[in-house]
PDB file of C-alpha atoms in Angstrom:
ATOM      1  CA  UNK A   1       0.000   0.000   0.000  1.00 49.00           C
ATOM      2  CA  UNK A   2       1.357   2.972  -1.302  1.00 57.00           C
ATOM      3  CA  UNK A   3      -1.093   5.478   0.985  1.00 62.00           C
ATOM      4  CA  UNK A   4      -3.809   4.710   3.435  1.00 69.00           C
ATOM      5  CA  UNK A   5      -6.002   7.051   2.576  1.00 76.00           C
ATOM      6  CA  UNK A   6      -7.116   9.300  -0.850  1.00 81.00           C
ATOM      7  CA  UNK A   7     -10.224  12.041  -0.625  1.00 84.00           C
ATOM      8  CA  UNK A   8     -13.297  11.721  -3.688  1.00 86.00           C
ATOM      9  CA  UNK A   9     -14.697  15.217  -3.963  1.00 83.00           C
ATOM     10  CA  UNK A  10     -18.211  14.903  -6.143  1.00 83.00           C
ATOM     11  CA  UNK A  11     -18.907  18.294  -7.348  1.00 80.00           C
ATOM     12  CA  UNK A  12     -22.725  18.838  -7.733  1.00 79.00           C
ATOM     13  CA  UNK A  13     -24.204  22.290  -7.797  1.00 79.00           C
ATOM     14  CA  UNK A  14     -26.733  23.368  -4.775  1.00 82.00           C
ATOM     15  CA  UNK A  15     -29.903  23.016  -6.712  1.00 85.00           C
ATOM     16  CA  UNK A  16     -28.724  19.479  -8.223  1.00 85.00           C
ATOM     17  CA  UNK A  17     -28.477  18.236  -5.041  1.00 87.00           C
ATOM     18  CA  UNK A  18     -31.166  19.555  -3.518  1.00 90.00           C
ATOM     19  CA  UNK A  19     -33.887  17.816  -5.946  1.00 91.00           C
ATOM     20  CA  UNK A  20     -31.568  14.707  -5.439  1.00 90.00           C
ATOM     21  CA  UNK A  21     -32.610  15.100  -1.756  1.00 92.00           C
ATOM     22  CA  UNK A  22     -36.058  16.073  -2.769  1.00 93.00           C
ATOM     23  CA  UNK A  23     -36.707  13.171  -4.882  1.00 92.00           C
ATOM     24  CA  UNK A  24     -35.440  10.991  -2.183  1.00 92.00           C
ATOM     25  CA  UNK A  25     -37.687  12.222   0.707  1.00 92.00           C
ATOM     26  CA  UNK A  26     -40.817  12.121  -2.317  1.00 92.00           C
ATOM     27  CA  UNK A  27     -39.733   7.867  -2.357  1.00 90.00           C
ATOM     28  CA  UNK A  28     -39.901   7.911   1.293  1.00 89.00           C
ATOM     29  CA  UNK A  29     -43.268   9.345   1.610  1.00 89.00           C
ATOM     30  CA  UNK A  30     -44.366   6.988  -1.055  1.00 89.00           C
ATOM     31  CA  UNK A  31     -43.322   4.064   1.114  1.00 86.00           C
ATOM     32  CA  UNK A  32     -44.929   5.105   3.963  1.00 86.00           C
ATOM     33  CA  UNK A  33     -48.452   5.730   2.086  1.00 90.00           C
ATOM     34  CA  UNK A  34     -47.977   1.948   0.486  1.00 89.00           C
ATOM     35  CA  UNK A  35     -47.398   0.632   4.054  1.00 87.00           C
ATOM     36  CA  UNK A  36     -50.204   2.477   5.478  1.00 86.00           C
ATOM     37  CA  UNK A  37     -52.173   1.389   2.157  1.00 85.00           C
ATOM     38  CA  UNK A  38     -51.106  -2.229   3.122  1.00 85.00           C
ATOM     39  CA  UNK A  39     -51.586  -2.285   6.571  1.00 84.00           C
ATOM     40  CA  UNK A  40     -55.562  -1.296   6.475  1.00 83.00           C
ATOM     41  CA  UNK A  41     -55.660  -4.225   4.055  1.00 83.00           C
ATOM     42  CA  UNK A  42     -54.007  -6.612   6.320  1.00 80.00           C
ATOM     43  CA  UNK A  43     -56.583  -5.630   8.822  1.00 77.00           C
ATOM     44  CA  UNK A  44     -59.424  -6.442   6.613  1.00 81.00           C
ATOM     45  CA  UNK A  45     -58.066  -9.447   5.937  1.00 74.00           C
ATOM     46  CA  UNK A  46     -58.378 -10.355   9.364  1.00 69.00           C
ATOM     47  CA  UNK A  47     -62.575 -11.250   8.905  1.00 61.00           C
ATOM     48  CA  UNK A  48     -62.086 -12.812   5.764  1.00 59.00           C
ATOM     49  CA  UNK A  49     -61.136 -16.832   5.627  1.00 57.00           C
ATOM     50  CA  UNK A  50     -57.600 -17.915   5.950  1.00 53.00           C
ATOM     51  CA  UNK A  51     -57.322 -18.766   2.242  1.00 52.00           C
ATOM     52  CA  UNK A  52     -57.881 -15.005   1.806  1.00 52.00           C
ATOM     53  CA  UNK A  53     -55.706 -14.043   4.588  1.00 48.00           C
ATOM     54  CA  UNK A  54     -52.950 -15.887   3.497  1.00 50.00           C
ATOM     55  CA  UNK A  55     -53.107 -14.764   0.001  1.00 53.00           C
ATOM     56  CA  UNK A  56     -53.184 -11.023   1.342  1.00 50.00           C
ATOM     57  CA  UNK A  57     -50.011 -11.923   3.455  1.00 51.00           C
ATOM     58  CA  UNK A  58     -48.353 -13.156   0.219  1.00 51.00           C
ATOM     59  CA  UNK A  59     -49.215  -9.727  -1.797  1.00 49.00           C
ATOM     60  CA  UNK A  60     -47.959  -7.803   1.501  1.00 46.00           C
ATOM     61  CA  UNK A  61     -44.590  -9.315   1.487  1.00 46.00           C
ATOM     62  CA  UNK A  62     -44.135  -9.121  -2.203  1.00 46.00           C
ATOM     63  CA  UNK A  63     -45.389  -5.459  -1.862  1.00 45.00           C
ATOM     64  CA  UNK A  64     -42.953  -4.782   0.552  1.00 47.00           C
ATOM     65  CA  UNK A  65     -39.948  -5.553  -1.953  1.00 45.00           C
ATOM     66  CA  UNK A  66     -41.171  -3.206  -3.855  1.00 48.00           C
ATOM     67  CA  UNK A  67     -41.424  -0.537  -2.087  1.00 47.00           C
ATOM     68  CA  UNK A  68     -38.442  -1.117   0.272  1.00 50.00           C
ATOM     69  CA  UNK A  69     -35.762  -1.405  -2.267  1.00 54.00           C
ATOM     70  CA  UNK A  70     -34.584   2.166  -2.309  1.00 56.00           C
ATOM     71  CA  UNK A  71     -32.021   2.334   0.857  1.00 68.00           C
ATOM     72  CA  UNK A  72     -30.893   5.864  -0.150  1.00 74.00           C
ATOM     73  CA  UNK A  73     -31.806   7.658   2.970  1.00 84.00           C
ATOM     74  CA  UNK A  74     -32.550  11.400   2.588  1.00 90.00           C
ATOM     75  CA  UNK A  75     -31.716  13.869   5.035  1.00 92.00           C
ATOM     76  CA  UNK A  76     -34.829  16.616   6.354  1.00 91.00           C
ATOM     77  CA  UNK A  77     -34.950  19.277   4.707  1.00 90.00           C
ATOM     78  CA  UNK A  78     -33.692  20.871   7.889  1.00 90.00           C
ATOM     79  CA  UNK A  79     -30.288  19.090   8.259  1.00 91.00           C
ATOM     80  CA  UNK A  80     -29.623  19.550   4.405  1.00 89.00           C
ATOM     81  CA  UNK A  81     -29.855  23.159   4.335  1.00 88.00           C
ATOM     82  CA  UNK A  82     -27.313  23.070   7.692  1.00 87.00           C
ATOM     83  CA  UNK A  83     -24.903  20.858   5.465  1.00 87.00           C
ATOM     84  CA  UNK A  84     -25.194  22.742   2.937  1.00 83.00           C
ATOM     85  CA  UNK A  85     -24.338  25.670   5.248  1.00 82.00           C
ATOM     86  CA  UNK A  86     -21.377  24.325   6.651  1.00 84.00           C
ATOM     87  CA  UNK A  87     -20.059  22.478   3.950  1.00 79.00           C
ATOM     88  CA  UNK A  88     -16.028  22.925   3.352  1.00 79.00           C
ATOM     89  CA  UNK A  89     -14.437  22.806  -0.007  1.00 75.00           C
ATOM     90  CA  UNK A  90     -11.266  20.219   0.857  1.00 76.00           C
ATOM     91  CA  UNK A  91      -8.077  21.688   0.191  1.00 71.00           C
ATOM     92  CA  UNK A  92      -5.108  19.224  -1.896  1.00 64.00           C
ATOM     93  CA  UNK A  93      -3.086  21.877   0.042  1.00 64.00           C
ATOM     94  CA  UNK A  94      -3.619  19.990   3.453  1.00 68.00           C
ATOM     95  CA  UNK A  95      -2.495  17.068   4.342  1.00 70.00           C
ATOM     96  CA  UNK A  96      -5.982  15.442   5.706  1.00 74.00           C
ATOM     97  CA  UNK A  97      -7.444  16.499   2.120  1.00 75.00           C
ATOM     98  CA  UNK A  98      -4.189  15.061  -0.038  1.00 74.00           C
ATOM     99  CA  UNK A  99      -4.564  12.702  -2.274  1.00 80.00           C
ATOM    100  CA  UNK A 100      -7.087  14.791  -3.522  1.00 80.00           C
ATOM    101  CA  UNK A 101      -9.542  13.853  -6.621  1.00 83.00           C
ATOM    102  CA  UNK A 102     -13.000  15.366  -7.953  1.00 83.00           C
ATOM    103  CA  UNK A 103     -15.541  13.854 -10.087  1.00 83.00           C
ATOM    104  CA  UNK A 104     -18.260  16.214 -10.834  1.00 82.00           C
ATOM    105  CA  UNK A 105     -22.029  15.373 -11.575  1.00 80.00           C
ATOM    106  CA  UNK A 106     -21.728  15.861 -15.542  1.00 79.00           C
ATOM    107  CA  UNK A 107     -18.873  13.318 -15.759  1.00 80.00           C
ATOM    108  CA  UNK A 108     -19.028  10.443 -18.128  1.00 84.00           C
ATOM    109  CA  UNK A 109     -18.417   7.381 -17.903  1.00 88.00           C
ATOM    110  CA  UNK A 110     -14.509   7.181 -19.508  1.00 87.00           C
ATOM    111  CA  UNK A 111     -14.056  10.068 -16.994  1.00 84.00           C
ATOM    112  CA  UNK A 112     -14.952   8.353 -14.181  1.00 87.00           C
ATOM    113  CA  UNK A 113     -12.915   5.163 -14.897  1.00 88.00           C
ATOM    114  CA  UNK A 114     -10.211   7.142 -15.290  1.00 86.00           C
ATOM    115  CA  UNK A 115     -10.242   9.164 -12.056  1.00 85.00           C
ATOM    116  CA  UNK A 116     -10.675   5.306 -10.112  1.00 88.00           C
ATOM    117  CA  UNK A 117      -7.919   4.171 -12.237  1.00 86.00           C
ATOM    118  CA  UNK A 118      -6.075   6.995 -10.557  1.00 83.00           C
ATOM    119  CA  UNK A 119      -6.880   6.476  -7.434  1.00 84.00           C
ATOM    120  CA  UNK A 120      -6.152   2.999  -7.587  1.00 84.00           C
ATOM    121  CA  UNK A 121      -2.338   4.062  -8.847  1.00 81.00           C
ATOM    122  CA  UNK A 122      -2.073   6.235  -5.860  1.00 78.00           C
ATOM    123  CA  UNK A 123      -2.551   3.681  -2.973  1.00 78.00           C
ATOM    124  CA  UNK A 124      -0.847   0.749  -4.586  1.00 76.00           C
ATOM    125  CA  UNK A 125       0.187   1.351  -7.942  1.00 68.00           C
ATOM    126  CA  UNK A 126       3.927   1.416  -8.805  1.00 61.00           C
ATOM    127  CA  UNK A 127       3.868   4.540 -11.536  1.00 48.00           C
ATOM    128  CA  UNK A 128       4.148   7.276  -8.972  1.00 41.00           C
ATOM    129  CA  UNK A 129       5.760   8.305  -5.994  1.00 43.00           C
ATOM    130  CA  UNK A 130       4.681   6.891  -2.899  1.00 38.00           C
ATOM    131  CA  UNK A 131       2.859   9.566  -0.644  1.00 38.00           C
ATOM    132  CA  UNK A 132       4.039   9.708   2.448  1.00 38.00           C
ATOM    133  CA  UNK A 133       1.395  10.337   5.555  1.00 36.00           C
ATOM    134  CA  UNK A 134       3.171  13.563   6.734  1.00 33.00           C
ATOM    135  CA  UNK A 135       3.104  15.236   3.322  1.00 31.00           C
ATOM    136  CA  UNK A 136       1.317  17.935   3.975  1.00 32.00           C
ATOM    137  CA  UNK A 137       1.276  19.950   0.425  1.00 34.00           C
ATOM    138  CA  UNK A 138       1.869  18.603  -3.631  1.00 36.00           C
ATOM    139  CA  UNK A 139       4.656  20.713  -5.190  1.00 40.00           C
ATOM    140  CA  UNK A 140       3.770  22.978  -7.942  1.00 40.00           C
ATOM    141  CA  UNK A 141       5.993  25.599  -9.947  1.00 44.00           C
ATOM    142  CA  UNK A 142       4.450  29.007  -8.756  1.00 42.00           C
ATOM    143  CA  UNK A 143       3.657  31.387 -11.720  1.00 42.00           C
ATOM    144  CA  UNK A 144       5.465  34.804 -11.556  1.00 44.00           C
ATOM    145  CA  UNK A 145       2.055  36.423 -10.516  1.00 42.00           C
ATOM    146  CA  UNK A 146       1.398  33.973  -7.734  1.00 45.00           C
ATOM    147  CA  UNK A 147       0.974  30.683  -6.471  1.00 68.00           C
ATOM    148  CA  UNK A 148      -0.969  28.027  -8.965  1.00 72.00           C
ATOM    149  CA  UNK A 149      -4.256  28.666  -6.569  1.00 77.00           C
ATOM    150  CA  UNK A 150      -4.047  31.916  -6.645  1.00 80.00           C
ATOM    151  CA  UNK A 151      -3.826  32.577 -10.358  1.00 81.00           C
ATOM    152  CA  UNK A 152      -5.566  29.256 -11.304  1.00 84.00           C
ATOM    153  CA  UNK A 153      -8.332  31.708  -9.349  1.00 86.00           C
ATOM    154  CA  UNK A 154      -7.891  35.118 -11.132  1.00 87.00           C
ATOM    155  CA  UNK A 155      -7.404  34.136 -15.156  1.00 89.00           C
ATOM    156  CA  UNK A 156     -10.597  32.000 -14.828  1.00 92.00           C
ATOM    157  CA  UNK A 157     -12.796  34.662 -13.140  1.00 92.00           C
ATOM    158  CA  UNK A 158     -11.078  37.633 -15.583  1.00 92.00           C
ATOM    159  CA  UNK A 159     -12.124  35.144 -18.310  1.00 93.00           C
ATOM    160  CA  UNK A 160     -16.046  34.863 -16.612  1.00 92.00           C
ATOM    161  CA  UNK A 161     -15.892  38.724 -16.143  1.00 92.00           C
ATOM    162  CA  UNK A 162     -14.475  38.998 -20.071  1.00 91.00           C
ATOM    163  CA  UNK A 163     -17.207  36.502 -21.268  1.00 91.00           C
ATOM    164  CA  UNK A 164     -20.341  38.987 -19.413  1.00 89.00           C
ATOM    165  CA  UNK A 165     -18.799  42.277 -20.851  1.00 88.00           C
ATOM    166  CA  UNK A 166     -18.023  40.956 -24.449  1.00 86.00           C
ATOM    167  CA  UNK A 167     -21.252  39.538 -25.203  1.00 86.00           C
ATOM    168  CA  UNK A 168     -25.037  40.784 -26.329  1.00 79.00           C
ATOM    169  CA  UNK A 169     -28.094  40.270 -25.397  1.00 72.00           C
ATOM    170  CA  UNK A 170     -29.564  38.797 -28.059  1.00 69.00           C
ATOM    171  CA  UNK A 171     -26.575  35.972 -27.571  1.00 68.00           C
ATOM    172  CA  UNK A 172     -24.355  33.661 -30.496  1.00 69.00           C
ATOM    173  CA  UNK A 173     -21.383  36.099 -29.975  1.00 76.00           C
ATOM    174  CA  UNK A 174     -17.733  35.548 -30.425  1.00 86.00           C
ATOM    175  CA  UNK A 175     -15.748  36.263 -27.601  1.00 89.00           C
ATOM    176  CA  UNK A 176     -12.041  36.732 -28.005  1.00 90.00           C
ATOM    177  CA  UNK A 177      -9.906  36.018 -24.813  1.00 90.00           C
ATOM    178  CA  UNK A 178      -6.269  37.300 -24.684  1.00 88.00           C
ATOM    179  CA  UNK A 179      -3.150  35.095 -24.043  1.00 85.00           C
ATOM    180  CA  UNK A 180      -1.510  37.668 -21.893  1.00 83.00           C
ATOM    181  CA  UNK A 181      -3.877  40.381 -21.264  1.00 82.00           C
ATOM    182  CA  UNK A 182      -0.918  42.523 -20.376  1.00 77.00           C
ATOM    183  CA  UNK A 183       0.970  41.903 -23.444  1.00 79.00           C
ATOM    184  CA  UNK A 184       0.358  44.295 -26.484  1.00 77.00           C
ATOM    185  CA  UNK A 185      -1.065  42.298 -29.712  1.00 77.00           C
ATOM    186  CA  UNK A 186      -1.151  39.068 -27.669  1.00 80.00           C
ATOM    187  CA  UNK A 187      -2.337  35.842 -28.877  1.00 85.00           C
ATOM    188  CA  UNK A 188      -6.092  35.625 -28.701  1.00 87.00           C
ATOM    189  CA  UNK A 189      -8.525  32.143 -27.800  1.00 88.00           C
ATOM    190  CA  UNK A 190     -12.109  32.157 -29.456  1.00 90.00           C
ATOM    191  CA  UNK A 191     -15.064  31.521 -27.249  1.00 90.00           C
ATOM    192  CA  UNK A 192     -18.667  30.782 -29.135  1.00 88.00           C
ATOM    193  CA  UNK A 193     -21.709  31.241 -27.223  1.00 88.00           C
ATOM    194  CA  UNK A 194     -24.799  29.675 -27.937  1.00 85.00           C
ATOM    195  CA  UNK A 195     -27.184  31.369 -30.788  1.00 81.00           C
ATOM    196  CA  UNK A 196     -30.495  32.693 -29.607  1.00 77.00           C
ATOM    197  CA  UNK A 197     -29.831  32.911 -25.554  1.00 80.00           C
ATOM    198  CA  UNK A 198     -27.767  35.071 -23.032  1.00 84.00           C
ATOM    199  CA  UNK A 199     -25.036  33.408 -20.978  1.00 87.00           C
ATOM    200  CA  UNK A 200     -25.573  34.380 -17.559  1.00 87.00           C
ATOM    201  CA  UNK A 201     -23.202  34.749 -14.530  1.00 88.00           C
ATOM    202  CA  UNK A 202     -24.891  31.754 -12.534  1.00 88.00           C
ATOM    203  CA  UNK A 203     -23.812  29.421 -16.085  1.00 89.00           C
ATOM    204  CA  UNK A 204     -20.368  30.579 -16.078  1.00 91.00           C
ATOM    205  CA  UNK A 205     -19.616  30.640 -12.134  1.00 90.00           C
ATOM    206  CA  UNK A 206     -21.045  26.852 -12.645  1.00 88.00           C
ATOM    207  CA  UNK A 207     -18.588  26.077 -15.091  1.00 90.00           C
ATOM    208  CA  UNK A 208     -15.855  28.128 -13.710  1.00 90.00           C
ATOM    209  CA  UNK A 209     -15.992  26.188 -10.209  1.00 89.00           C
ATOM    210  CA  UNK A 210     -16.321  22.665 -12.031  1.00 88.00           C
ATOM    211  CA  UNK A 211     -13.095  23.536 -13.489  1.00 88.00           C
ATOM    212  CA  UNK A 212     -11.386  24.731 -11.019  1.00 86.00           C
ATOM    213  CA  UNK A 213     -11.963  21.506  -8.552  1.00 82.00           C
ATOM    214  CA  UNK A 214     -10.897  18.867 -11.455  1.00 79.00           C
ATOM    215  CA  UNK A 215      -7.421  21.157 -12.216  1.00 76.00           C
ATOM    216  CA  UNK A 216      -6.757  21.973  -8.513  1.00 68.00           C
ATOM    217  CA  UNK A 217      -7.090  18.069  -7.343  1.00 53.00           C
ATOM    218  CA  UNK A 218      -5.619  14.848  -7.756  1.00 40.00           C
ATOM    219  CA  UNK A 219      -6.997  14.620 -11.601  1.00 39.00           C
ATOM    220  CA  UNK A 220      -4.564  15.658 -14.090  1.00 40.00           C
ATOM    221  CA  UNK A 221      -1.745  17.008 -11.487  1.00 40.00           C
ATOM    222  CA  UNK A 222       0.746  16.100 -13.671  1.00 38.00           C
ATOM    223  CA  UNK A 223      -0.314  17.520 -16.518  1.00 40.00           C
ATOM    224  CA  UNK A 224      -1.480  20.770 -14.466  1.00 42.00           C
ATOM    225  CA  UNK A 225       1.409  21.535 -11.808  1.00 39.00           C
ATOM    226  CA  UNK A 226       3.763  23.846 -14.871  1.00 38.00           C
ATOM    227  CA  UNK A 227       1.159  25.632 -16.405  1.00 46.00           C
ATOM    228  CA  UNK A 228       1.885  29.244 -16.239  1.00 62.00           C
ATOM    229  CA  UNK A 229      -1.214  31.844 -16.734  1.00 73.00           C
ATOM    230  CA  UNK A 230      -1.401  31.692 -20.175  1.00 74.00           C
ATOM    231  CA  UNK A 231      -1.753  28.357 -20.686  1.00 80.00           C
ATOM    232  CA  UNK A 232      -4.222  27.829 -17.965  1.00 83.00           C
ATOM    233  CA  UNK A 233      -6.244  30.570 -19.998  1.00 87.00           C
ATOM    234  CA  UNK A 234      -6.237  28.470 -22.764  1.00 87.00           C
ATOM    235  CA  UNK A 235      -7.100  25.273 -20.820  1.00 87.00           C
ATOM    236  CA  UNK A 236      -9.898  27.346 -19.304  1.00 90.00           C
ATOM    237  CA  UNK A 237     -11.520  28.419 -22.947  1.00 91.00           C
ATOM    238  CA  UNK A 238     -11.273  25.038 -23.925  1.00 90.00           C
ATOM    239  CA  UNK A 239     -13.386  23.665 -21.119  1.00 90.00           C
ATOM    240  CA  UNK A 240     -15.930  26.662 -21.714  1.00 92.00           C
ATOM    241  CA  UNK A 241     -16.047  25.790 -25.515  1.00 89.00           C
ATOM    242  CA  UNK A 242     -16.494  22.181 -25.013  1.00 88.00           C
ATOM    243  CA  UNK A 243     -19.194  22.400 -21.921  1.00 87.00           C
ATOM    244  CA  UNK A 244     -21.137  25.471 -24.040  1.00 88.00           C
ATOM    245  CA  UNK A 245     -21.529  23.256 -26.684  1.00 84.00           C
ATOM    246  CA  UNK A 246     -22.843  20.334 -25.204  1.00 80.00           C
ATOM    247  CA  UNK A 247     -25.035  22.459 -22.989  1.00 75.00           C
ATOM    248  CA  UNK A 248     -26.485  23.887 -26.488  1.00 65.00           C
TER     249      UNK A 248
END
């Protein structure tokens, strides 16, 4: 065993996984109403003959699978919103949060092989370095403008606040994104938005913070621990093209 231990963020967005909860506590109530349902026949049975009686008992039982299948257990609407609340993004910058890795709600199914496949590698594969328990942070080379955090933070909400300026409102606009914004005649990415519709701030944030948990985790650290500014502004546009598009 190469580590004891490795942290699986799933990144949902508040409204997801509230009518997740929802939906749950709508099966629950269901149940209940079916049991209820049941048990008033069951007590009819009673005064019929036992013939009758015992096929009721048979139904009941066979009822009961039904209805008693789903073991996802919802919280109250109460404790969810306190969760919700309280809730703590984990940090790959501490040690009780490293190994990190995030799978978000949108992720398909190659994705999601391939972020177990990692995680598998990392507690007893033999392709990477063994983590040791009291490794408290993962290396990266620090940008010129800041640690990786830091700017992976600031080009992706410049890029958001870029995105809301540049566009119309009639929507299907091109949005050009600069390399190096500081940099005269600098390299430029293309962003398309949809055709017909506005791209709102709540859309982009979305994407934004997807992106940001899969590149400041365990997935792709690799890849991601020398990317300077620039090219994490080009990463960034490329995620935003790809999402938009499937999004329609």
């Amino acid at each position: 065993m190469r580590t004891p231990s490795a942290v699986l963020q799933i990144g949902c967005s508040v409204d997801r996984a509230r009518g997740v909860n929802e939906a749950r506590l709508a099966r629950r109530q269901e149940a209940a109403t079916k049991r209820q349902q049941q048990q008033q026949k069951e007590d009819t049975a009673e005064t019929k003959p036992t013939s009758d009686a015992s096929n009721n008992n048979n139904q009941s039982i066979e009822g009961e699978k039904d209805y008693d299948d789903d073991k996802e257990e919802p919280y109250s609407p109460e404790n969810w919103n306190n969760l919700v609340f309280r809730y703590e993004e984990p940090n790959q910058m501490t040690r009780w949060d490293s190994p990190l890795f995030t799978l978000i709600w949108e992720d398909d199914e190659t994705q999601t092989r391939e972020t177990f496949d990692k995680i598998w590698d990392v507690i007893a594969g033999e392709a990477k370095k063994i983590i040791r328990p009291n490794q408290s942070t993962i290396q990266r080379d620090k940008d010129p403008g800041g640690d990786y955090l830091y700017v992976l933070e600031r080009e992706t909400q410049d890029i958001v606040k870029r995105i809301l300026s540049g566009q119309s409102d009639d929507g299907g606009d091109e949005v050009y994104i600069p390399r190096n914004p500081g940099e005269k005649d600098s390299e430029e990415y293309l962003i398309e938005l949809p055709a017909g519709k506005k791209v709102g701030l709540a859309q982009l944030q979305r994407y934004r913070r997807a992106f940001v948990a899969l590149n400041r985790g365990g997935i792709g650290l690799e890849a991601l621990g020398k990317l300077a500014a620039g090219r994490l502004r080009e990463s960034f546009v490329g995620y935003l093209n790809d999402a938009l598009e499937k999004d329609g």
